[in-house]
Short mmCIF file of C-alpha atoms in Angstrom, two decimals:
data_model
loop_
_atom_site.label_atom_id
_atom_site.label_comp_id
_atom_site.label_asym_id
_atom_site.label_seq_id
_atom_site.Cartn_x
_atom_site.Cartn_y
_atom_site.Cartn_z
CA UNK J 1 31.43 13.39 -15.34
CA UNK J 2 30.54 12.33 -11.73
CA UNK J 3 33.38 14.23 -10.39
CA UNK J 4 31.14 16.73 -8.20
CA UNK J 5 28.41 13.98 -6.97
CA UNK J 6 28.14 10.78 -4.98
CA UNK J 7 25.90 7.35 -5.52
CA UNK J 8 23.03 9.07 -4.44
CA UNK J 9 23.17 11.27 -7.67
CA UNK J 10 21.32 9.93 -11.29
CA UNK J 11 23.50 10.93 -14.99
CA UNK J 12 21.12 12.71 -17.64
CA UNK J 13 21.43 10.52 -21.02
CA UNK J 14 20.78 11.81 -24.75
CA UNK J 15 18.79 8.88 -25.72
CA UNK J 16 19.97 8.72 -29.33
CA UNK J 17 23.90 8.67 -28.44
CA UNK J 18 23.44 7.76 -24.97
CA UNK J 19 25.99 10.64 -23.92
CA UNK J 20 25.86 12.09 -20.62
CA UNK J 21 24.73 15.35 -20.73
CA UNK J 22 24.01 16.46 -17.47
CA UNK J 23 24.09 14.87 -13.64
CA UNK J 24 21.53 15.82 -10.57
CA UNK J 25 21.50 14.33 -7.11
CA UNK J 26 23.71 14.56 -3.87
CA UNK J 27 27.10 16.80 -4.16
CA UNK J 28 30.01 15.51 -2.71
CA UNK J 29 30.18 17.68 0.80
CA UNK J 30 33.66 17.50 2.59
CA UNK J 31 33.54 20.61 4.37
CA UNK J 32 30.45 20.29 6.40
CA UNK J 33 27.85 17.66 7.51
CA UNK J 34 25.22 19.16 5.66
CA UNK J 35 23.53 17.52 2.95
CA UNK J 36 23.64 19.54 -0.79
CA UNK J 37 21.66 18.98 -4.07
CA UNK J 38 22.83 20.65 -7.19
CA UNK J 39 22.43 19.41 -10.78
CA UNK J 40 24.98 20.38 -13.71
CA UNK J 41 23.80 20.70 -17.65
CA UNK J 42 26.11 20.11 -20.56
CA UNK J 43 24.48 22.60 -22.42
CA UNK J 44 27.05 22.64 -25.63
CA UNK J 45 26.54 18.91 -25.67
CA UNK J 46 22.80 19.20 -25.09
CA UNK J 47 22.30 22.31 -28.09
CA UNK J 48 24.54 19.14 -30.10
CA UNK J 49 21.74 17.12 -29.92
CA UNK J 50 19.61 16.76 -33.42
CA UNK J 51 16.76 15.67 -32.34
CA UNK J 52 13.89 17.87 -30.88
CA UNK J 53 11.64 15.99 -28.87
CA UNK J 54 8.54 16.45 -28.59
CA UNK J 55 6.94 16.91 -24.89
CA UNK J 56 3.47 15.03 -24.08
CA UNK J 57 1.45 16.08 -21.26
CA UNK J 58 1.84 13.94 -18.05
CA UNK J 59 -1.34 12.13 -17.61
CA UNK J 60 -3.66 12.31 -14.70
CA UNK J 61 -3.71 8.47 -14.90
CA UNK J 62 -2.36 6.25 -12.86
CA UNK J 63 0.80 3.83 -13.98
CA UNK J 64 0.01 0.10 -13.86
CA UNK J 65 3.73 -1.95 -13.02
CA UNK J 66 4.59 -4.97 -13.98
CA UNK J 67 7.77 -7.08 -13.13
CA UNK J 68 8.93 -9.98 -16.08
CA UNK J 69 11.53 -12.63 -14.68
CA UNK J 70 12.90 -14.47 -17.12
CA UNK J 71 15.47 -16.72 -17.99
CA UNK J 72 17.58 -17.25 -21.21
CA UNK J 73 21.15 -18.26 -22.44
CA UNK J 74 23.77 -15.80 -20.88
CA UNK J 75 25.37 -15.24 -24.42
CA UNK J 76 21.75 -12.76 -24.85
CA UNK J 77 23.08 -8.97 -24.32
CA UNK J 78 19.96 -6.79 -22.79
CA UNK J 79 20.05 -4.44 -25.68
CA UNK J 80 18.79 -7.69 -28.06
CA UNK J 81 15.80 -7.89 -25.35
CA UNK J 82 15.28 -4.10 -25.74
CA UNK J 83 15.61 -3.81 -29.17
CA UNK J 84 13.10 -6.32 -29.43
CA UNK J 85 10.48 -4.94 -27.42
CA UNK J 86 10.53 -1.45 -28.38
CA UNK J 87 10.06 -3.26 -31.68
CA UNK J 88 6.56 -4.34 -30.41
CA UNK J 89 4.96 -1.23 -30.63
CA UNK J 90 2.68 -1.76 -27.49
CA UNK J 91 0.47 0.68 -26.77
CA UNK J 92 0.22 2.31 -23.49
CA UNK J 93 4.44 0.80 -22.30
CA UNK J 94 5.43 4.57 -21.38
CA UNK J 95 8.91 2.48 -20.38
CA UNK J 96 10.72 -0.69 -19.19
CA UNK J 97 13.62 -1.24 -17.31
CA UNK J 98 16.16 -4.22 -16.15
CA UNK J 99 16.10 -4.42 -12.13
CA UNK J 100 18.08 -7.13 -11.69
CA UNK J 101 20.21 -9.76 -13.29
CA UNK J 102 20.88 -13.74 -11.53
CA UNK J 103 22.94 -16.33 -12.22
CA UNK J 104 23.75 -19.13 -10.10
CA UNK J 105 22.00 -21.52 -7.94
CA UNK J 106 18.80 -22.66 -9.34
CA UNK J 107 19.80 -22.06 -13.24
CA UNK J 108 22.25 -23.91 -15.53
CA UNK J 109 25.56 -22.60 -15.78
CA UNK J 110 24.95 -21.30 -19.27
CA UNK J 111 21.71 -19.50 -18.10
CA UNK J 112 20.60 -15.84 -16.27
CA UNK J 113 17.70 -14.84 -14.87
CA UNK J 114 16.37 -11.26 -15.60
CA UNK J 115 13.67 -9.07 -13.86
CA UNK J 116 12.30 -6.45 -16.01
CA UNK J 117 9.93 -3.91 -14.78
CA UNK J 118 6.93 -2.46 -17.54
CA UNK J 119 5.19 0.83 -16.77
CA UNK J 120 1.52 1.17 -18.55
CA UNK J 121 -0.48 4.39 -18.86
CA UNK J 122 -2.87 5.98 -21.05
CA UNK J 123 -3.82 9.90 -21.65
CA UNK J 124 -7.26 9.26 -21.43
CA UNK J 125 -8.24 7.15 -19.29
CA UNK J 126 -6.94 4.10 -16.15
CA UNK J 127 -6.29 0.86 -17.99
CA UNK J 128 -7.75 -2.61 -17.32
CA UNK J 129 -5.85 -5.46 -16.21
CA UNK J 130 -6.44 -7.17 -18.69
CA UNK J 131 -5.02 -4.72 -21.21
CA UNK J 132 -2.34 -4.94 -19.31
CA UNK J 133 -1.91 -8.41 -19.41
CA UNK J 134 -2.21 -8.82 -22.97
CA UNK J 135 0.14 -6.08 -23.38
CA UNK J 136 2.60 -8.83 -21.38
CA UNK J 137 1.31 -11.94 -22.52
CA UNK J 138 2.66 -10.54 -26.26
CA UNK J 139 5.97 -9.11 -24.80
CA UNK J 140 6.63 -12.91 -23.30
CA UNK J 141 5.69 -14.72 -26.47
CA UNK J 142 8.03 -12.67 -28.32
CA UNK J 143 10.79 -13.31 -26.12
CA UNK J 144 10.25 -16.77 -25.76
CA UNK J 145 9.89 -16.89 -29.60
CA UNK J 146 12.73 -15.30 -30.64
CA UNK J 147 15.28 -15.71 -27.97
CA UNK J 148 13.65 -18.91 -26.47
CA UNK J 149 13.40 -16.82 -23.06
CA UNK J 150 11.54 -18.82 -20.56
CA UNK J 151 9.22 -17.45 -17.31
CA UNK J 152 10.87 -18.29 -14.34
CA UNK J 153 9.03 -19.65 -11.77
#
């Protein structure tokens, strides 16, 4: 429930049910000009959960970003493209992201353009470009293989 925040505020997800479980960010101020932070925690929803997860150290390494545009039929839901690569198994993706979704000028009417953004990074040690790049080079094929996904360029 966003009832107590504004837009500059982020929901807290269970990532098996995708549930809301908690909100931080921005409160909604109408008595004074000042700007207030808070954060609310479902707690009875969150002790629901079944899953314990297990916490990993955050590593002393640096990230290494990447940003995919590609385009494919409209009919394609995002959750077949995420599905498929979590499927992958890539080492070192810590997470990915959609950051923006086109359609329009420049694409057939039955097309969209996605950007996805990939975040690398090891434990151990900074990775190598071209770690990296293989790590994307396989995520492309895959999506061009099975949901004939092309780069745009």
């Amino acid at each position: 429930d966003n009832t107590f925040f504004n837009e500059n505020s982020l929901m807290i997800k269970n990532n098996n049910s995708k549930e809301i479980i908690g909100s931080f960010g921005e409160i909604k101020n109408k008595f004074s000009s000042e700007q207030l932070y808070g954060f609310s925690l479902l707690v009875d929803k969150l002790l629901q959960t079944n899953q314990r997860n297990k916490l990993n150290p955050v590593s002393k390494f640096p990230f290494s970003e990447r940003d995919l545009n590609i385009v494919l039929d409209k009919k394609i839901d995002y959750s077949a493209i995420e599905s498929l690569i979590s499927k992958l198994k890539i080492s070192y993706l810590r997470r990915f992201e959609l950051i923006d979704i086109f359609s329009g000028k420049d694409l057939q009417e039955d097309q969209k353009s996605l950007t996805i953004r990939f975040s690398f990074q090891s434990q151990s040690r900074s990775l190598k470009d071209e770690e990296v790049n293989q790590s994307m080079d396989k995520i492309l094929r895959n999506l061009s293989s099975k949901l004939s996904a092309k780069l745009r360029k």
